[in-house]
XYZ file of C-alpha atoms in Angstrom:
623
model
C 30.717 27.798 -79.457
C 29.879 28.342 -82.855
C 26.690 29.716 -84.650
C 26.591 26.845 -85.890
C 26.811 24.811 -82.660
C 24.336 27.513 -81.044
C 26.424 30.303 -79.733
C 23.327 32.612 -80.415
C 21.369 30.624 -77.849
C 17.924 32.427 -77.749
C 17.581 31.506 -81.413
C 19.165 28.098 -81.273
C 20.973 26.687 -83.963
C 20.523 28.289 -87.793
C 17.273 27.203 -89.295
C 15.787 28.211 -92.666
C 12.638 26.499 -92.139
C 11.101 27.898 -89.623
C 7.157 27.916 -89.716
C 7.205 31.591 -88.212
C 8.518 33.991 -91.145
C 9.904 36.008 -88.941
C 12.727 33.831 -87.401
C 13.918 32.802 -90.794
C 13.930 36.089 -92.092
C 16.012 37.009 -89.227
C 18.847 33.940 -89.496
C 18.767 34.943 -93.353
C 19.559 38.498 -92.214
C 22.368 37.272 -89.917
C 23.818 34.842 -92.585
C 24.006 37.986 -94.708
C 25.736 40.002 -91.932
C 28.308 37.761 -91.292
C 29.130 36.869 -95.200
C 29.866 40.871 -95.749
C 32.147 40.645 -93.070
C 33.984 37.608 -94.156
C 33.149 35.509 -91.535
C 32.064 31.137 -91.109
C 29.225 30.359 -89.047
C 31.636 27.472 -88.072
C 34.287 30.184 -86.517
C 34.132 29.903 -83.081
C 33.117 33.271 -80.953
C 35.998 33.659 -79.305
C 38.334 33.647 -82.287
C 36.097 36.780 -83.710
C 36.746 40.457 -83.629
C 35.357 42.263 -80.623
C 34.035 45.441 -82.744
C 32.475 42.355 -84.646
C 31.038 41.248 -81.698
C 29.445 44.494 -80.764
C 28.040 45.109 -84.099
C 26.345 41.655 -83.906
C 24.429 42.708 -80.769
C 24.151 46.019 -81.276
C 23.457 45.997 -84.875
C 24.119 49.042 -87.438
C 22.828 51.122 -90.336
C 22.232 47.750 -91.953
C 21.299 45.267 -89.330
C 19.085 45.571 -86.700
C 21.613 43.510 -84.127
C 20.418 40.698 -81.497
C 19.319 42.430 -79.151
C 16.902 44.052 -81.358
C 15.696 40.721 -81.939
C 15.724 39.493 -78.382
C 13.780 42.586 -77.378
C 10.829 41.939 -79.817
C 10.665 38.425 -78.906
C 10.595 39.227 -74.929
C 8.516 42.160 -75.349
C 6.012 41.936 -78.211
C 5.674 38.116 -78.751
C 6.203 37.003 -74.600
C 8.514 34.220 -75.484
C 9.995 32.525 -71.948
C 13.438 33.928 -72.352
C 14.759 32.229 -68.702
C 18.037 30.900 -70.212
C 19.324 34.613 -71.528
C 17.499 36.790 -69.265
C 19.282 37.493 -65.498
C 17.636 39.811 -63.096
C 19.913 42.342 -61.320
C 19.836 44.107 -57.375
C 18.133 47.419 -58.352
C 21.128 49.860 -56.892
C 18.818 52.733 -55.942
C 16.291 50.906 -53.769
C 18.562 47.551 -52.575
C 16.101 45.459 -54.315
C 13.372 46.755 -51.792
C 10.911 47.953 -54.478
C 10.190 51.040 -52.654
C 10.532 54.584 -53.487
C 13.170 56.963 -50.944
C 9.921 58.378 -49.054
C 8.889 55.069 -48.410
C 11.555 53.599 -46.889
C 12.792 56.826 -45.128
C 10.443 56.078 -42.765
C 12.161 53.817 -39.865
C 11.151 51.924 -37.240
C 13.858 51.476 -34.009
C 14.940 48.065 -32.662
C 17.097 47.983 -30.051
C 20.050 50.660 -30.979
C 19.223 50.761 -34.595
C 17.268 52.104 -36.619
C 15.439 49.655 -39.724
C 12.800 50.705 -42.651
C 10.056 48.521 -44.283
C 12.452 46.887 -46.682
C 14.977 45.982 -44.074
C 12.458 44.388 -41.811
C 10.954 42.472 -44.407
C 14.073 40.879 -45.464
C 14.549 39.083 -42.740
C 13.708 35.680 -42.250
C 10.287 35.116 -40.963
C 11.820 33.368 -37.949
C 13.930 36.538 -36.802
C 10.955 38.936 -37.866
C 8.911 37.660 -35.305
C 11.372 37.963 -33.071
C 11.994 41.744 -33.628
C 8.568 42.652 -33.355
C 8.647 41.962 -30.237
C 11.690 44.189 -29.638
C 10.051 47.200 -31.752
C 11.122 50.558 -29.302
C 8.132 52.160 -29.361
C 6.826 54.608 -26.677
C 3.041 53.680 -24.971
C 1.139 56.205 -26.778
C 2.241 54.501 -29.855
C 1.796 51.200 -28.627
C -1.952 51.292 -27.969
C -2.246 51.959 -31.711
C 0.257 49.379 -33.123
C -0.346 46.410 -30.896
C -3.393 45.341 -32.481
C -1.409 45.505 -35.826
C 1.772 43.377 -34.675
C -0.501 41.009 -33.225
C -2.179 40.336 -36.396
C 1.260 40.001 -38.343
C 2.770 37.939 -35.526
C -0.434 35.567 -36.119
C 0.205 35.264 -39.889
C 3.593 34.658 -39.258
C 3.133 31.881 -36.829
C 1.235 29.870 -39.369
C 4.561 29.952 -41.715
C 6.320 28.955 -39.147
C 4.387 26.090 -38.266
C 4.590 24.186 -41.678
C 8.578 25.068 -41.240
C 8.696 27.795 -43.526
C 10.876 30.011 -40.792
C 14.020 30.665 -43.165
C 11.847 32.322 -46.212
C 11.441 36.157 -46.284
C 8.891 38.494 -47.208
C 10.309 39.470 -49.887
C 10.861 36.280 -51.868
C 9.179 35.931 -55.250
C 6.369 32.800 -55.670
C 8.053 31.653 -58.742
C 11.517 31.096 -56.880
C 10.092 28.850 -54.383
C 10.113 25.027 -54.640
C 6.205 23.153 -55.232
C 6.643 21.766 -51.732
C 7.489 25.615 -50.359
C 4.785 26.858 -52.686
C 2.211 24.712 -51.125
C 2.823 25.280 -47.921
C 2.447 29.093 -48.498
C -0.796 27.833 -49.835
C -2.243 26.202 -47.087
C -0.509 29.253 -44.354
C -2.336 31.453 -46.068
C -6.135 29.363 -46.378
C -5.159 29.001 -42.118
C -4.758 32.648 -41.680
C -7.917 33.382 -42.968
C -9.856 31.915 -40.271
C -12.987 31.374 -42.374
C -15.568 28.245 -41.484
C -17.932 26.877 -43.568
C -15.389 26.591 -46.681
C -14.929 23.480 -48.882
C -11.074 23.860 -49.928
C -9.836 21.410 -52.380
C -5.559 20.764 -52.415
C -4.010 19.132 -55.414
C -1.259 16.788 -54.049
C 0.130 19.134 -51.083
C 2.704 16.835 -50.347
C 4.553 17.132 -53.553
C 8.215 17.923 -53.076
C 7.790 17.381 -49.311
C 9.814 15.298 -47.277
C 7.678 12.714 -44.608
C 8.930 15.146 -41.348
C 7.024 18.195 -43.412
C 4.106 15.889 -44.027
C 3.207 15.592 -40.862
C 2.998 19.298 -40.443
C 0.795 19.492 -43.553
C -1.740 16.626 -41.936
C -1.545 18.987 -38.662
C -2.717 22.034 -40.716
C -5.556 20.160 -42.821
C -6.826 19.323 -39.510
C -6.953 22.713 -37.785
C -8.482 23.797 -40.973
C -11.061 20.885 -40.245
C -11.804 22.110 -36.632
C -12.487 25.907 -37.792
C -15.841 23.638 -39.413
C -14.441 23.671 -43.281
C -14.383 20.531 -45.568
C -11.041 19.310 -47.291
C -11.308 17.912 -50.411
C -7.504 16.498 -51.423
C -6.459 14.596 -54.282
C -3.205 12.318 -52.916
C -0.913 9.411 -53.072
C 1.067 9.930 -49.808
C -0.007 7.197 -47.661
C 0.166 9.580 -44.338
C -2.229 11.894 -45.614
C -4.288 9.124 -46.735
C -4.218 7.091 -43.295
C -5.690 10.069 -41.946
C -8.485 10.942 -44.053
C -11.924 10.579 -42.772
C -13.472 9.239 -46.181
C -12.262 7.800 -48.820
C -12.565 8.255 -52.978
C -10.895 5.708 -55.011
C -10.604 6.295 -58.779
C -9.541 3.336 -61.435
C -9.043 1.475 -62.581
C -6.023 2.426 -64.499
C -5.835 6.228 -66.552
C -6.998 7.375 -69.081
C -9.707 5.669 -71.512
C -9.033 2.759 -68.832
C -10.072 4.649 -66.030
C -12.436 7.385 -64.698
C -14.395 4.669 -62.843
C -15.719 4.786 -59.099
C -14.512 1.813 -57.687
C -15.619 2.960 -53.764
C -16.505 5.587 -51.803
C -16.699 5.032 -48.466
C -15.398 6.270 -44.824
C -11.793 4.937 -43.807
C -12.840 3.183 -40.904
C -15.099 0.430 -43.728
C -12.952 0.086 -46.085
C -12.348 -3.551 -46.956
C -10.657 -4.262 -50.125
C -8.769 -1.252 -51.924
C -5.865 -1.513 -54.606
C -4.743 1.503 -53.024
C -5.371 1.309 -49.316
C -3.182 -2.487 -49.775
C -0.205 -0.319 -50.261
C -1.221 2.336 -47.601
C -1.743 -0.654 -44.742
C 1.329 -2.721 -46.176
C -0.504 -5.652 -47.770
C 1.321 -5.098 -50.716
C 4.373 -3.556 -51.526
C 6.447 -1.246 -54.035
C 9.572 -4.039 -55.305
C 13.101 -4.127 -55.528
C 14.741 -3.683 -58.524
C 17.269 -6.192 -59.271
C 21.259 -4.601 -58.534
C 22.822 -6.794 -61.717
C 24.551 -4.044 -63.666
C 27.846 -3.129 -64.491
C 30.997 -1.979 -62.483
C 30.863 1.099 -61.318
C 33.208 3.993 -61.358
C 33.666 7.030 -58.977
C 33.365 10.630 -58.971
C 34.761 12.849 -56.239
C 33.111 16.017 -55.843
C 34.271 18.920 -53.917
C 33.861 22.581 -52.778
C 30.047 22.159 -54.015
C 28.154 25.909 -53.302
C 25.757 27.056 -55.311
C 22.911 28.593 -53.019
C 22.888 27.160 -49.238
C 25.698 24.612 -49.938
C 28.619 25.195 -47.361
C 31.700 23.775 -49.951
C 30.456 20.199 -49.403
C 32.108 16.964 -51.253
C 31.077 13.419 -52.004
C 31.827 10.761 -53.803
C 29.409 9.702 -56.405
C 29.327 6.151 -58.056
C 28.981 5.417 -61.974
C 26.306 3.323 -63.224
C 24.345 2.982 -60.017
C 21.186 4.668 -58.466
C 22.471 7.641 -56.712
C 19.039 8.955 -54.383
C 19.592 12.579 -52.441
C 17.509 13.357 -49.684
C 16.970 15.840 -46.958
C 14.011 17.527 -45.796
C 12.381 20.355 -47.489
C 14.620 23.375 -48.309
C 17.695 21.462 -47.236
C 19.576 21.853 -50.560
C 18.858 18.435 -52.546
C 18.212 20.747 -55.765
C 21.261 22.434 -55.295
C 23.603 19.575 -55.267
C 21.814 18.538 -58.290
C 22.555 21.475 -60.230
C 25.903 22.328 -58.358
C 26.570 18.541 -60.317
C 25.018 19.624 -63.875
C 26.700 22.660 -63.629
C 30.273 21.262 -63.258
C 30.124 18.414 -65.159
C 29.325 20.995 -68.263
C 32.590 22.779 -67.188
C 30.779 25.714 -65.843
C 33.578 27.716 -63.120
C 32.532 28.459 -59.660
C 30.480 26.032 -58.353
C 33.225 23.134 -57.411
C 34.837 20.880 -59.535
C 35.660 16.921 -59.240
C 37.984 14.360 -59.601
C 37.684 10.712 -61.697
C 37.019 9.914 -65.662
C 33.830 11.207 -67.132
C 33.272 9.883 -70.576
C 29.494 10.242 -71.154
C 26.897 12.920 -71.498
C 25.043 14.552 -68.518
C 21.260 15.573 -68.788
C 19.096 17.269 -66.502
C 15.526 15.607 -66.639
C 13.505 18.293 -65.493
C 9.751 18.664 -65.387
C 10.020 22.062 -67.694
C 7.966 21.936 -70.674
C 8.414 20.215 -73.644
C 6.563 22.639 -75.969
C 5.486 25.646 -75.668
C 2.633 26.167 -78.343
C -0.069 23.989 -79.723
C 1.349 23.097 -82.083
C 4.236 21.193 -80.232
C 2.127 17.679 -78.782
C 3.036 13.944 -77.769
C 3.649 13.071 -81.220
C 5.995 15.851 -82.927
C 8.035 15.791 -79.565
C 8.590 11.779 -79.881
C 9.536 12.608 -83.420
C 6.597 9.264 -83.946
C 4.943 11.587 -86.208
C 7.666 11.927 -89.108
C 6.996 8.113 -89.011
C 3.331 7.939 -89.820
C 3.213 10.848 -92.114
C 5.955 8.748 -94.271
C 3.119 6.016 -93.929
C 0.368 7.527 -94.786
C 1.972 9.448 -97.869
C 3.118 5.740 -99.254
C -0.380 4.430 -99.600
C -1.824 3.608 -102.632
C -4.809 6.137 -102.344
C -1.414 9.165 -101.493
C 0.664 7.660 -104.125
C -2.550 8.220 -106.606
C -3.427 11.785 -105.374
C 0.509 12.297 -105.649
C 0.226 13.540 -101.631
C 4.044 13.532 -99.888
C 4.375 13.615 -96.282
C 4.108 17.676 -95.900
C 0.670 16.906 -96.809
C -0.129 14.644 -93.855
C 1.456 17.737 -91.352
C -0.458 20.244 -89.492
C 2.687 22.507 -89.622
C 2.571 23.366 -93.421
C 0.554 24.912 -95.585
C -0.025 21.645 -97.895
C -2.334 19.705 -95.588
C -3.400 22.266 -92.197
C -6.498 23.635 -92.258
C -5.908 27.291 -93.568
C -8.228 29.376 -91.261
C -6.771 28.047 -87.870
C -3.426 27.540 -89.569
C -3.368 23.764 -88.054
C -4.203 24.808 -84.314
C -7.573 23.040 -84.349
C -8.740 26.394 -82.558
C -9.114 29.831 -83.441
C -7.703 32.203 -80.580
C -10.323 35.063 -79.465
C -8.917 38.644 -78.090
C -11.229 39.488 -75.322
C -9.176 42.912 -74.124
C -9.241 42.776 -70.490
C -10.226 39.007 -70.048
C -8.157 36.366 -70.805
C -7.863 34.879 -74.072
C -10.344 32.481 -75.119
C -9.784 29.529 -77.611
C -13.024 28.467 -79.731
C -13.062 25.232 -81.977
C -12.229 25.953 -85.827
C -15.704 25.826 -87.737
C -13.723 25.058 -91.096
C -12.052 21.606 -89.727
C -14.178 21.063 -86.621
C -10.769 20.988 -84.700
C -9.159 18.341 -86.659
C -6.008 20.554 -87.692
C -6.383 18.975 -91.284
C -7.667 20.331 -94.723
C -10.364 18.356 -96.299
C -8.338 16.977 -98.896
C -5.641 15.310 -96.163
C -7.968 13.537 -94.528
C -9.973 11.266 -97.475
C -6.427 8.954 -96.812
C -7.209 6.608 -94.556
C -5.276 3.805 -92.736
C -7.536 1.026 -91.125
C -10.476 3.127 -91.660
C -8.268 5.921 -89.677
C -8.003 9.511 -90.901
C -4.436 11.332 -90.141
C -6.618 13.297 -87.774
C -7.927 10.125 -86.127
C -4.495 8.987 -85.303
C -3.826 12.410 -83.174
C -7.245 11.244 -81.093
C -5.269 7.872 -80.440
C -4.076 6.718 -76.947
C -0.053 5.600 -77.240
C -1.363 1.636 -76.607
C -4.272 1.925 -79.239
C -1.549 3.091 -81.839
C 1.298 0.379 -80.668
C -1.936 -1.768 -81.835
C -2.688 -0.094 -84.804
C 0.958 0.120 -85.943
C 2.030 -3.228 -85.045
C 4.163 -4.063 -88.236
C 5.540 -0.679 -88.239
C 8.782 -1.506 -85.917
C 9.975 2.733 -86.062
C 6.636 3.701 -84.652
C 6.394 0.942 -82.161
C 9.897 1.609 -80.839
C 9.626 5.094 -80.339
C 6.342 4.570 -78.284
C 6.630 1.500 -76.526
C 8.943 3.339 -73.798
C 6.378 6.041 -73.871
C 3.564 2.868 -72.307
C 6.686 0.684 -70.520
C 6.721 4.166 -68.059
C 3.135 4.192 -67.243
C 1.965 6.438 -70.332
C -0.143 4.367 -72.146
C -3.295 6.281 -71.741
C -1.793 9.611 -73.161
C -3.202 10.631 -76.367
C -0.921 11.691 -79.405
C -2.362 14.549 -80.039
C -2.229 15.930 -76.669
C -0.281 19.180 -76.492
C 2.799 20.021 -74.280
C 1.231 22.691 -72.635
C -1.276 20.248 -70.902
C 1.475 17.743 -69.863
C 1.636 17.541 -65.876
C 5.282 17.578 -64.381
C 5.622 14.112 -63.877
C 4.456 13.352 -66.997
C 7.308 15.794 -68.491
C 9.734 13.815 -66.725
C 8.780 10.357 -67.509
C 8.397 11.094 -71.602
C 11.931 12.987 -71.569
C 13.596 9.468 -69.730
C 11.171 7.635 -72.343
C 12.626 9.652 -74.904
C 16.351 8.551 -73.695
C 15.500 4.953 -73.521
C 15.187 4.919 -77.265
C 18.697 5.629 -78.224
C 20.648 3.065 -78.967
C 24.138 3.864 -76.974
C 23.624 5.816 -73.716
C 26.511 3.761 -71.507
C 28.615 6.240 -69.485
C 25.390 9.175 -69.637
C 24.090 10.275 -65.933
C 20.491 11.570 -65.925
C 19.819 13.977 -63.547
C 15.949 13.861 -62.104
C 13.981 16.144 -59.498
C 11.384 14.533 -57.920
C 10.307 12.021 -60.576
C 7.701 10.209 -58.710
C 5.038 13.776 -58.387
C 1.914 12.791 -59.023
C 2.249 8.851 -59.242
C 0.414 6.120 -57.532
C 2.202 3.402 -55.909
C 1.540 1.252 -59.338
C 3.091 3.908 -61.334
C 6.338 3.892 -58.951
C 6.738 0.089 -59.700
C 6.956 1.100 -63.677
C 8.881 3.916 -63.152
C 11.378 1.857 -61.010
C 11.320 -0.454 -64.190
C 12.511 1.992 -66.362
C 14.760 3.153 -63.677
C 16.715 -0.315 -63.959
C 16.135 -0.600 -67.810
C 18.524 2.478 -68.256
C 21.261 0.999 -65.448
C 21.333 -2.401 -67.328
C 22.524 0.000 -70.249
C 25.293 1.784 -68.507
C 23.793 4.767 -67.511
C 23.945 6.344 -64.034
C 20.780 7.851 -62.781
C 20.890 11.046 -59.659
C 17.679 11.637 -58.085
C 16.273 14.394 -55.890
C 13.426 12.012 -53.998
C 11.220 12.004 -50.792
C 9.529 8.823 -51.736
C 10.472 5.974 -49.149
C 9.923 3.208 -51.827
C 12.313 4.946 -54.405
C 14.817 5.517 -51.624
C 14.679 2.070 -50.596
C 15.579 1.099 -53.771
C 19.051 3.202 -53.933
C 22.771 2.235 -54.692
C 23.608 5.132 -52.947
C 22.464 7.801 -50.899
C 23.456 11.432 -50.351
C 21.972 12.950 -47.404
C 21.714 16.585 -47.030
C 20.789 18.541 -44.289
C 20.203 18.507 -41.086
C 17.577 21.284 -41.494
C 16.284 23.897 -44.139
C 17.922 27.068 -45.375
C 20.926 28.518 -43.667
C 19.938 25.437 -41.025
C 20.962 23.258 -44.056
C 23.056 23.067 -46.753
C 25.832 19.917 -45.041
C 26.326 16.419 -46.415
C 24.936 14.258 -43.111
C 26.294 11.428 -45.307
C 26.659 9.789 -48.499
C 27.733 5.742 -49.085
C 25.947 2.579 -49.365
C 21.851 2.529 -48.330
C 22.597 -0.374 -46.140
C 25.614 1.345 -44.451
C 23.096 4.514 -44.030
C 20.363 2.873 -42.399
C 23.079 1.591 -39.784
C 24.873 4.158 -39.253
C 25.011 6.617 -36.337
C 24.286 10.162 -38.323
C 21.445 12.328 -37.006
C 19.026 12.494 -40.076
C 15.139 12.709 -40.671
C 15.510 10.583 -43.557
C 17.099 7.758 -41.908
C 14.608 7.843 -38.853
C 11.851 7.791 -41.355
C 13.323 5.214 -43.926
C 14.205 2.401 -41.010
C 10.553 2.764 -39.911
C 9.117 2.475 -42.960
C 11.365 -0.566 -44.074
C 10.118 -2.447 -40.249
C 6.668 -2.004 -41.164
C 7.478 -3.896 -44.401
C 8.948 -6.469 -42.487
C 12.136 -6.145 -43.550
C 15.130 -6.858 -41.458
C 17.312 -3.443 -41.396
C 20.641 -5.188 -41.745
C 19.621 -7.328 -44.453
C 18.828 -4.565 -46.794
């Protein structure tokens, strides 16, 4: 790339405008570097000097040099550098984290001899195993045996929610939300405490139905130890075998937040959501009357667990992978992002690919404050351009800067259009106190005496996304970038709400929302992970809506998915498996749903999808 086409990627493209001084001071300093050197921001990096290069990064007597800036922004301002940032094996300690005293001390197993950082990277599984083939003499053992008792106990919990393959020395933030909750729960189990009320959010999210039944297992030893569970849940398993009951409605947001029963399982007589749970009503079928589709072939797939795997992969069609937890679903995914971008070494593939490809993740939107619902959907530039063309703006002689919280023409000036001042308490977290000066409306005085409908530029941010479809209903650029936004199920979001608050499935759905308003996306695949966390059966039905919405355009959409009703739903299937981790990590199969649900392969997913389709009453072969 360019600089111009954002070959200095922690800083993005060139920008003079930033709101933070800082970052334009900086590209003004590179523009400057490169013009007494002679060189186009349009010149491609490749086709530069090397000593250039170096100069660039390292910087010089006159310019401070990337890293310099990369540096302050990691360490003094704690930006998320993910993207630029790679962690490396320490080579003194192995990547054990321990000192040379520490793990000079060794323990023998069998004809070897292993320290603390050996043992604890093995897999839980085969640590179990060798602590029960520890060589230690009897003196010893009447001291230790209470200890590898105790360990052995902690360890059997992991390894009854299936979570044999992880080691003791994997990181939280590398595991997936299913793995992380299931550490969760071991952990709540292997504290053997009664008398506890424990509330889970959603602990079947990114779990596959043979690892829910584990979970329901666990709940219910917790149970007999005398605690009380508390879990908030779609997954009609869980909720089957709940004692009592909460229902919430009666849709979100202003809608909702009403009590519509509470009452024990056993009574329960009319529910919107125990219909779906006992199969009196059911999750649709989208309709399959798109274009022709194309093929991919790809092969020699194996990024993380993958074992060089290839499949063939249709255009324009609902491609669904599945597996159970930790089988290597999110690594095909990737492994396919990652080669269609024409990155080396993770397999390659055969066919015509014309289109884009985007991975619709649930990372976040925005970062700060200031980003929210509106700036992201770009809905705001829209209604600022309104508002400044009113009479009342035209006569105060008020552009559209003035109707932004970003610049200094219309924010408030003492929380710099936050809303909220930020309060340093030292050792305690940060704490974030509404601003006295606009009472938290982001706004000077002066912006908001413009109204529209009676509605301040302030009001609008306390909106919902169907109160301002309303409001703005002659306004066809604001209604079109937010109708997708309520089509998906997220109606009841407010525009003012800010990124940072925005739940995962939420991310997901507004980022698909966000593709459904371009006019050409024929030929693009959309790459999603687990779309349906957090929804309610409801919610599937409009996000399977959407789903068919951007086929009938062209697109193609692959989907990492446990849920039976999005499966059922599927062009095309690509099974991975058979089990987790090094268990995993094989293509079982990948063709036609209908020729998967007949076929003879050995998979979880098919067990559990054939059932789940009989209970509906649908004939198999049919499907």
């Amino acid at each position: 790339l360019s600089v111009n086409e954002g070959a200095i990627k922690f800083l993005g493209k060139p920008n003079y405008g930033y709101s933070w001084p800082k970052l334009t001071q900086w590209w003004i300093k590179i523009r400057n570097f490169f013009d007494n050197y002679g060189f186009s921001f349009n010149k491609k990096l490749k086709d530069l000097p090397n000593d250039f290069i170096n100069i660039l990064v390292e910087g010089d007597q006159n310019f401070e040099g990337l890293k310099f800036f990369l540096s302050d922004l990691y360490y003094n301002y704690d930006f998320d550098l993910g993207e630029v940032v790679f962690e490396k094996v320490c080579p003194k300690c192995n990547g054990y984290r321990l000192n040379t005293n520490a793990l000079s001390v060794k323990l023998k197993v069998a004809d070897k001899f292993i320290n603390i950082g050996q043992l604890s990277s093995l897999s839980i599984q085969d640590l179990y195993k060798t602590l029960d083939s520890l060589d230690i003499r009897e003196k010893e053992r009447v001291l230790v045996d209470n200890l590898i008792q105790e360990v052995k106990k902690r360890l059997e919990f992991l390894i009854d929610i299936d979570l044999w393959y992880l080691d003791l020395y994997r990181t939280m933030g590398s595991l997936s939300t299913g793995e992380a909750q299931r550490v969760k729960i071991a952990s709540l189990l292997s504290s053997n405490l009664s008398g506890v009320t424990y509330v889970l959010d959603e602990p079947s999210i990114g779990l596959h139905p043979y690892n829910i039944s584990k979970i329901i297992d666990s709940i219910k030893k917790l149970k007999k130890l005398g605690n009380t569970i508390v879990v908030v849940e779609h997954d009609s398993e869980i909720i089957k075998n709940a004692d009592y009951f909460v229902e919430l409605g009666f849709e979100g947001g202003k809608n909702g937040g009403y009590l519509i029963q509470a009452e024990y399982v056993s009574n329960i007589k009319n529910s919107p959501t125990f219909d779906y749970v006992n199969k009196k009503s059911f999750v649709g079928y989208i309709p399959k009357d798109y274009g022709k589709e194309d093929f991919l072939f790809f092969k020699g797939l194996n990024l993380n667990n993958l074992k060089n795997v290839e499949f063939s992969l249709p255009l324009n069609r609902l491609v669904v992978i599945t597996g159970v937890s930790g089988s290597g679903k999110s690594s095909v995914l990737k492994a396919i992002y990652k080669i269609l971008r024409g990155e080396e070494g993770y397999g390659y593939f055969e066919g015509e690919f014309k289109g884009d490809v985007f991975m619709v993740d649930s990372s976040p939107i925005g970062k700060t404050p200031r980003s929210c619902l509106a700036t992201y959907t770009k809905v705001w530039d829209e209604i600022r351009n309104i508002f400044s063309n009113l009479p009342e703006s035209k006569r105060l002689g008020f552009s559209s800067s003035k109707f932004s919280f970003n610049t200094p023409e219309g924010r408030c000036d003492k929380c710099k259009g936050e809303g909220f001042i930020k309060v340093d308490m030292n050792f305690l977290p940060d704490i974030y106190v509404k601003c006295e000066a606009c009472q938290g409306k982001r706004y000077s005085f002066d912006s908001l005496t413009v109204k529209f409908n009676r509605y301040t530029i302030a009001d609008i941010l306390d909106l919902t996304v169907d109160e301002c479809i309303s409001l703005f209903e002659g306004f066809s650029k604001v209604v079109n970038k937010l109708k997708f936004i309520s089509k998906i199920g997220l109606g009841y979001m407010k525009l003012g709400q800010i990124s940072p608050t925005f739940s995962g499935g939420e991310i997901q759905r507004i980022k698909l929302a966000q593709e459904l308003t371009k006019r050409n996306i024929t030929g693009n695949i959309y790459l999603l992970d687990e779309p349906t966390t957090g929804l309610h059966f409801k919610d599937i039905e409009k996000l399977l809506d959407v789903f068919y919405e951007i086929l009938k355009k062209g697109a193609t959409l692959v989907i990492v998915e446990h849920n039976l009703d999005v499966i059922k739903n599927a062009d095309w299937v690509i099974d991975v498996g058979p089990e987790a981790s090094n268990k995993g990590g094989e293509i079982l199969f990948y063709g036609k749903l209908s020729d998967f649900i007949n076929s003879s392969v050995k998979s979880f997913t098919k067990d559990f999808l054939k059932n789940y389709l009989c209970k509906e009453g649908f004939l198999v072969k049919n499907v």
